Coordinates of C-alpha atoms in Angstrom, one line a residue:
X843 CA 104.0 146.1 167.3
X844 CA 101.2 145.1 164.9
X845 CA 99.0 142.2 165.8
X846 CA 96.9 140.5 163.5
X847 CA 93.9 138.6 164.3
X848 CA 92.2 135.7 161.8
X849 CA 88.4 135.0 162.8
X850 CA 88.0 138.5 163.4
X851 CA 84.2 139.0 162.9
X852 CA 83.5 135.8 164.5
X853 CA 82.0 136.2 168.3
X854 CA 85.3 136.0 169.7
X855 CA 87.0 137.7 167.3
X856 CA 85.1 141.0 167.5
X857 CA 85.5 140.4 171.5
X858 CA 89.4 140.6 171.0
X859 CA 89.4 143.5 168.3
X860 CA 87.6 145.1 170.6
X861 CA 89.9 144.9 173.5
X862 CA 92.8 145.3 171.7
X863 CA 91.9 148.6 171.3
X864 CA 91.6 149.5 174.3
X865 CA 95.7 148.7 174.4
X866 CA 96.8 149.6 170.9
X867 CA 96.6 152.1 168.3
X868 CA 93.5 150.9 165.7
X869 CA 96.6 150.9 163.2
X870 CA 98.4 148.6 164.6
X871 CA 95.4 146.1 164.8
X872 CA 95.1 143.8 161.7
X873 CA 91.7 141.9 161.1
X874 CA 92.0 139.2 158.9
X875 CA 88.6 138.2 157.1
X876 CA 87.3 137.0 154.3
X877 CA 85.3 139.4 154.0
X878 CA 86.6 143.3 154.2
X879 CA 82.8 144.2 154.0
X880 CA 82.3 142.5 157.4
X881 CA 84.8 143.6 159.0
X882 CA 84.6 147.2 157.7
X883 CA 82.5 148.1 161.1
X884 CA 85.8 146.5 163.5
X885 CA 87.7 150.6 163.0
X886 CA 90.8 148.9 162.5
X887 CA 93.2 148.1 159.6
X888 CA 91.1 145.1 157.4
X889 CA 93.4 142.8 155.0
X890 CA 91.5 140.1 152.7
X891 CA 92.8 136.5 153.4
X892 CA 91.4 132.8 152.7
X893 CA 92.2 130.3 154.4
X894 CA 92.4 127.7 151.4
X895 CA 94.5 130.1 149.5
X896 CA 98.6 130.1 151.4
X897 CA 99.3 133.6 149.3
X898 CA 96.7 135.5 150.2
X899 CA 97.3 135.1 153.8
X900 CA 101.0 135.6 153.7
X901 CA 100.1 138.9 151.4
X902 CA 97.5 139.6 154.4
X903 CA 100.5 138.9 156.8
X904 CA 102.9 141.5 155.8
X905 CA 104.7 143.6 158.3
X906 CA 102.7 141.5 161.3
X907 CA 104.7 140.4 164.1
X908 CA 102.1 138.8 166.0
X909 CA 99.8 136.5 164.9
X910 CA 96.2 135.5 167.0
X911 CA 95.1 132.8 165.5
X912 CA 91.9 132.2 166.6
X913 CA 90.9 128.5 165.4
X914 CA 88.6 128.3 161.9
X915 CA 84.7 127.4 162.5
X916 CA 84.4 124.8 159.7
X917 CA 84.7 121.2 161.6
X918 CA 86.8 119.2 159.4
X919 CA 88.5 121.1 157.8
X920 CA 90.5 123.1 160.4
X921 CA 93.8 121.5 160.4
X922 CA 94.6 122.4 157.2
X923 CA 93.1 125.7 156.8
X924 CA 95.7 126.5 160.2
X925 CA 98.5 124.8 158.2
X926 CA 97.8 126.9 155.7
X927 CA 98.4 130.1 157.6
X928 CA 101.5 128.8 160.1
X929 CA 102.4 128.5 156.2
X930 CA 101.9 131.9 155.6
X931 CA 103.1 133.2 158.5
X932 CA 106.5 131.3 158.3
X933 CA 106.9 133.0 154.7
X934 CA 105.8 136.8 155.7
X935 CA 108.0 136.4 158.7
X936 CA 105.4 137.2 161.8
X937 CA 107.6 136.7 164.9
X938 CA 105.2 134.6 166.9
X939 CA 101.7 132.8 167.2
X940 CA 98.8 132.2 169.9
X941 CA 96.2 129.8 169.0
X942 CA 92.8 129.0 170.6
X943 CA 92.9 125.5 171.0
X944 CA 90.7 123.2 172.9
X945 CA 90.9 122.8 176.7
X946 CA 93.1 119.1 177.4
X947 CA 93.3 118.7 174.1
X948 CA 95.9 115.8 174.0
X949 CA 93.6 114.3 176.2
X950 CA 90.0 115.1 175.4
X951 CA 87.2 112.5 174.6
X952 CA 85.7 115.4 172.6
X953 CA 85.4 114.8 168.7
X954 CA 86.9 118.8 168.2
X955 CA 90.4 117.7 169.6
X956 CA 92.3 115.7 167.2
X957 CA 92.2 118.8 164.4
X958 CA 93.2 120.8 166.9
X959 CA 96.6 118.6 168.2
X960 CA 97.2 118.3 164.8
X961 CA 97.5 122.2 165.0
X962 CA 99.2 122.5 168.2
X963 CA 101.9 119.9 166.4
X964 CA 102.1 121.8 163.0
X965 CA 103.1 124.9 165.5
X966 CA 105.7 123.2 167.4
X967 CA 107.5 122.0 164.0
X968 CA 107.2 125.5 162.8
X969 CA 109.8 126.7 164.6
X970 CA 108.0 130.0 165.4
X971 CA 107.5 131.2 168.7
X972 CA 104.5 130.3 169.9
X973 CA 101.8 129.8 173.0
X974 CA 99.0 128.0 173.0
X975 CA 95.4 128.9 175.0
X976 CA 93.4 125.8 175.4
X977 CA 90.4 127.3 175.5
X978 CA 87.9 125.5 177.7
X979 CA 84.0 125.7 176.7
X980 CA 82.1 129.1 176.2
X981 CA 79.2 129.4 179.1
X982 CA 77.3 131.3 175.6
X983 CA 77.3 127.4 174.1
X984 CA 74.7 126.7 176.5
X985 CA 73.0 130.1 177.5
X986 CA 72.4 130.5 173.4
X987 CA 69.7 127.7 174.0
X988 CA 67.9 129.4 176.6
X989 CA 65.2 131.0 174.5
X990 CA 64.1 127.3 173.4
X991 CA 64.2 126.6 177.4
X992 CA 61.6 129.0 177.8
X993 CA 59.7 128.5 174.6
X994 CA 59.6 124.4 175.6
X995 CA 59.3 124.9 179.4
X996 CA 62.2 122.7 179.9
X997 CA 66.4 122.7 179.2
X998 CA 67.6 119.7 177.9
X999 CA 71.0 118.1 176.6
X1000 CA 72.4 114.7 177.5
X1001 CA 75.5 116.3 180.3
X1002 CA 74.0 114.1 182.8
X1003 CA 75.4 115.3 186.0
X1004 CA 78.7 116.0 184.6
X1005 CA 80.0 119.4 185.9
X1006 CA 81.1 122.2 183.1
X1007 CA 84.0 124.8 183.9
X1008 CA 82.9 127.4 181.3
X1009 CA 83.7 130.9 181.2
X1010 CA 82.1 133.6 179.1
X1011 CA 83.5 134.9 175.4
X1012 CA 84.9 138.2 176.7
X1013 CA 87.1 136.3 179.6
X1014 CA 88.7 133.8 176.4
X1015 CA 88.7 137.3 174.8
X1016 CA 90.8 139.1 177.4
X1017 CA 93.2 136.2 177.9
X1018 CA 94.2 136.3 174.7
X1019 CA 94.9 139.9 174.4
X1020 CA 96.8 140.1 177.5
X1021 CA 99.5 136.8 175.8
X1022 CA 99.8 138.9 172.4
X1023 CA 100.4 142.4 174.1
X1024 CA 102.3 141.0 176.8
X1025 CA 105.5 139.1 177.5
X1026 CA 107.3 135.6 178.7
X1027 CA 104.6 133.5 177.0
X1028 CA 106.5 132.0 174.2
X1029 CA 106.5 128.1 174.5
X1030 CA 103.5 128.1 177.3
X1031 CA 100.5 126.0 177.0
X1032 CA 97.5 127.5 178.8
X1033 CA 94.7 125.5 180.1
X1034 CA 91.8 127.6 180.8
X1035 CA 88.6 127.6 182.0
X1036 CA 86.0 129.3 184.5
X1037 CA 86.7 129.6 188.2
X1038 CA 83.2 127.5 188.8
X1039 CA 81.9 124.8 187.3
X1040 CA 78.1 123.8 187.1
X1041 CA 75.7 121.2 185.9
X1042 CA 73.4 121.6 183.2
X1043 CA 70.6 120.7 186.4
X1044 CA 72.2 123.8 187.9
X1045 CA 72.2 126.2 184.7
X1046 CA 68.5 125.1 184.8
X1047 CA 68.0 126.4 188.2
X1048 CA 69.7 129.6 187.5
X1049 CA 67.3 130.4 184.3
X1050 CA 64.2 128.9 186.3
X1051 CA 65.4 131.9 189.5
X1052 CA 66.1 134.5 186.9
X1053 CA 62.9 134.5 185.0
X1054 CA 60.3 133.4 187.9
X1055 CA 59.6 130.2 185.5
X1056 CA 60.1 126.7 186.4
X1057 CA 62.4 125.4 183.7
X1058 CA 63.9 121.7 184.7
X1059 CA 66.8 120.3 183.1
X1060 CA 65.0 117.2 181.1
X1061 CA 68.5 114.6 180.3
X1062 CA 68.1 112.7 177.1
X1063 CA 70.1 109.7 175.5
X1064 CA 72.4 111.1 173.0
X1065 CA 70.4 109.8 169.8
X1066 CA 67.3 111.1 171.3
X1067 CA 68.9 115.2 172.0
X1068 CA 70.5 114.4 168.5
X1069 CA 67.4 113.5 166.5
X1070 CA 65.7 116.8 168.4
X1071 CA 68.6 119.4 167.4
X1072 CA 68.1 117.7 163.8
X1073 CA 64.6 118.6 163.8
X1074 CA 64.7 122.1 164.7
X1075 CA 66.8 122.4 161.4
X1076 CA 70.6 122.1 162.7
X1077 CA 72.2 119.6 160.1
X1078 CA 72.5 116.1 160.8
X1079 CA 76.5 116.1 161.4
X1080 CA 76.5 119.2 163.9
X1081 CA 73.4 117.6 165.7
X1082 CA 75.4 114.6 166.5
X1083 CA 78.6 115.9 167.3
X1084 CA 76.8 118.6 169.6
X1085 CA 74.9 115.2 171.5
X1086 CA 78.3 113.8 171.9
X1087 CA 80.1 116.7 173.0
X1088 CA 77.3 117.0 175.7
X1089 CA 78.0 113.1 176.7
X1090 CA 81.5 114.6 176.8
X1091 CA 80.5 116.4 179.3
X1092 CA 79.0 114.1 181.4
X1093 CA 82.0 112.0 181.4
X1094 CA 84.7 115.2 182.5
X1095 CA 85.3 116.7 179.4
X1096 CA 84.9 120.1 180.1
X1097 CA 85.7 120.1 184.0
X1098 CA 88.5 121.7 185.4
X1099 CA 89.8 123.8 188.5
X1100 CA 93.0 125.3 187.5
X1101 CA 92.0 128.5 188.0
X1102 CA 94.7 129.9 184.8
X1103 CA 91.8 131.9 183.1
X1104 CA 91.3 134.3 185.8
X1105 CA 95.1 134.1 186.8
X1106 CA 96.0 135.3 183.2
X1107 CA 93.4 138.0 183.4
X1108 CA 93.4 139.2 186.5
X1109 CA 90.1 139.0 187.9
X1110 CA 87.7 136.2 188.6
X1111 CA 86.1 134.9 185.2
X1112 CA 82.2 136.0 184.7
X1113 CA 79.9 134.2 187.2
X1114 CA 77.1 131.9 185.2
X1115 CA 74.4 134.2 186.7
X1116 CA 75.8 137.4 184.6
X1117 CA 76.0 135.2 181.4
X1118 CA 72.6 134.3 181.8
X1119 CA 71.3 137.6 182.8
X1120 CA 73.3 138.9 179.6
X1121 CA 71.3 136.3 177.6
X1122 CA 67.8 137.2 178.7
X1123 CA 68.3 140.8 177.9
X1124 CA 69.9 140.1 174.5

């Protein structure tokens, strides 16, 4: 079996290169990158491919029967870049895709669902196997903000009190491994998240215990944690759709008790305490 992996240098792509090894020869591991110079550090094979080109990736595709395709970073302009390799795939004949979609994504108030259901949709007209892992938030969205906590004496964001069921990189990581390594997941949609959930008030709490300071979570309007994110130099479009993502939040977005992450994997999913530990020792 060779299984090839788009997104690998990206934070969850090294996770699931790295795992993958622990299960398959390095030779049967396909990284797909755009650049083989950043991937050149991953020990397995590296194959070129762009996302905005449909031949490189199905030249980047040969001989793959599994495909992990791991959702593109550029807002916008997802949708087609993952037409573009279902595409691809289709014409170098890989046998089935997963894709990490979003968590409720036929559902979600969150501005990052509509590209992907447009995905999930482009999949189910492909006539490939597939299975999809809705992908509920990473607990490292929030914990990456923790050395501006500390530096500002205080977290903020605009959740309100609305309770988040996030789970770290490397659980997202190992889920995926164990659907392209393992069987009877064709045609399954996964919902997955973290076995707790938390408020932002509690994340707060946890750093505050952790580091002997007294960090409070401050809630803002949207505009106002917008207009803040803009001003530490994050550009004007990702600081608003990060404030409403955050609202999101506050309204159920990225709640749920399903319990399917840890189910898939095995084990209970990474406790909010470790992530944040993890954090403060980066």
């Amino acid at each position: 079996m060779t299984i090839a992996v788009t997104g690998s240098t990206g934070q969850l792509g090294r996770l699931v290169i790295a795992a993958l090894k622990q299960k398959l020869a390095p030779s049967n591991i396909v990284a797909l990158a755009r650049s083989a110079a950043k991937a050149a550090d991953l020990g397995v094979t590296v194959r070129e491919a762009d996302y905005g080109s449909v031949a490189t990736i199905e030249t980047a595709l040969q001989g793959v029967d599994t495909l992990l395709l791991i959702s593109s970073s550029e807002l916008g302009q997802r949708a087609e870049q993952h037409r573009n390799v279902i595409r691809a795939a289709q014409a170098a004949g890989v046998s089935r895709i997963v894709y990490t979609s979003l968590l409720r994504a036929d559902t979600s108030t969150l501005s990052l669902a509509p590209e992907h259901v447009e995905t999930e949709v482009a999949l189910k007209q492909s006539g490939l196997s597939h299975t999809i892992l809705r992908n509920g938030w990473y607990t490292e969205n929030y914990t990456g903000s923790i050395p501006a906590a500390l530096a500002n004496g205080a977290f903020i964001g605009s959740a309100g009190n609305g309770r988040i069921s996030s789970a770290a990189r490397a659980d997202y990581a190992q889920a995926a491994v164990e659907v392209v390594t393992g069987e009877g997941h064709d045609g399954k949609v996964y919902e997955l998240s973290g076995d707790e959930s938390y408020t932002l008030a509690d994340l707060a709490a946890e750093i505050s215990r952790q580091t002997g300071k007294d960090i409070p979570y401050t809630d803002l309007p949207e505009a106002d944690y917008a207009a803040i994110l803009a001003k530490v130099g994050l550009p004007e479009g990702i600081a608003q759709a990060i404030a409403s993502w955050d609202v999101a939040a506050s309204q159920g977005a990225l709640y749920d008790e399903g319990r399917t992450l840890s189910a898939l994997i095995g084990r209970p999913t990474t406790p909010l305490g470790d992530v944040v530990a993890q954090a403060l020792t980066a």
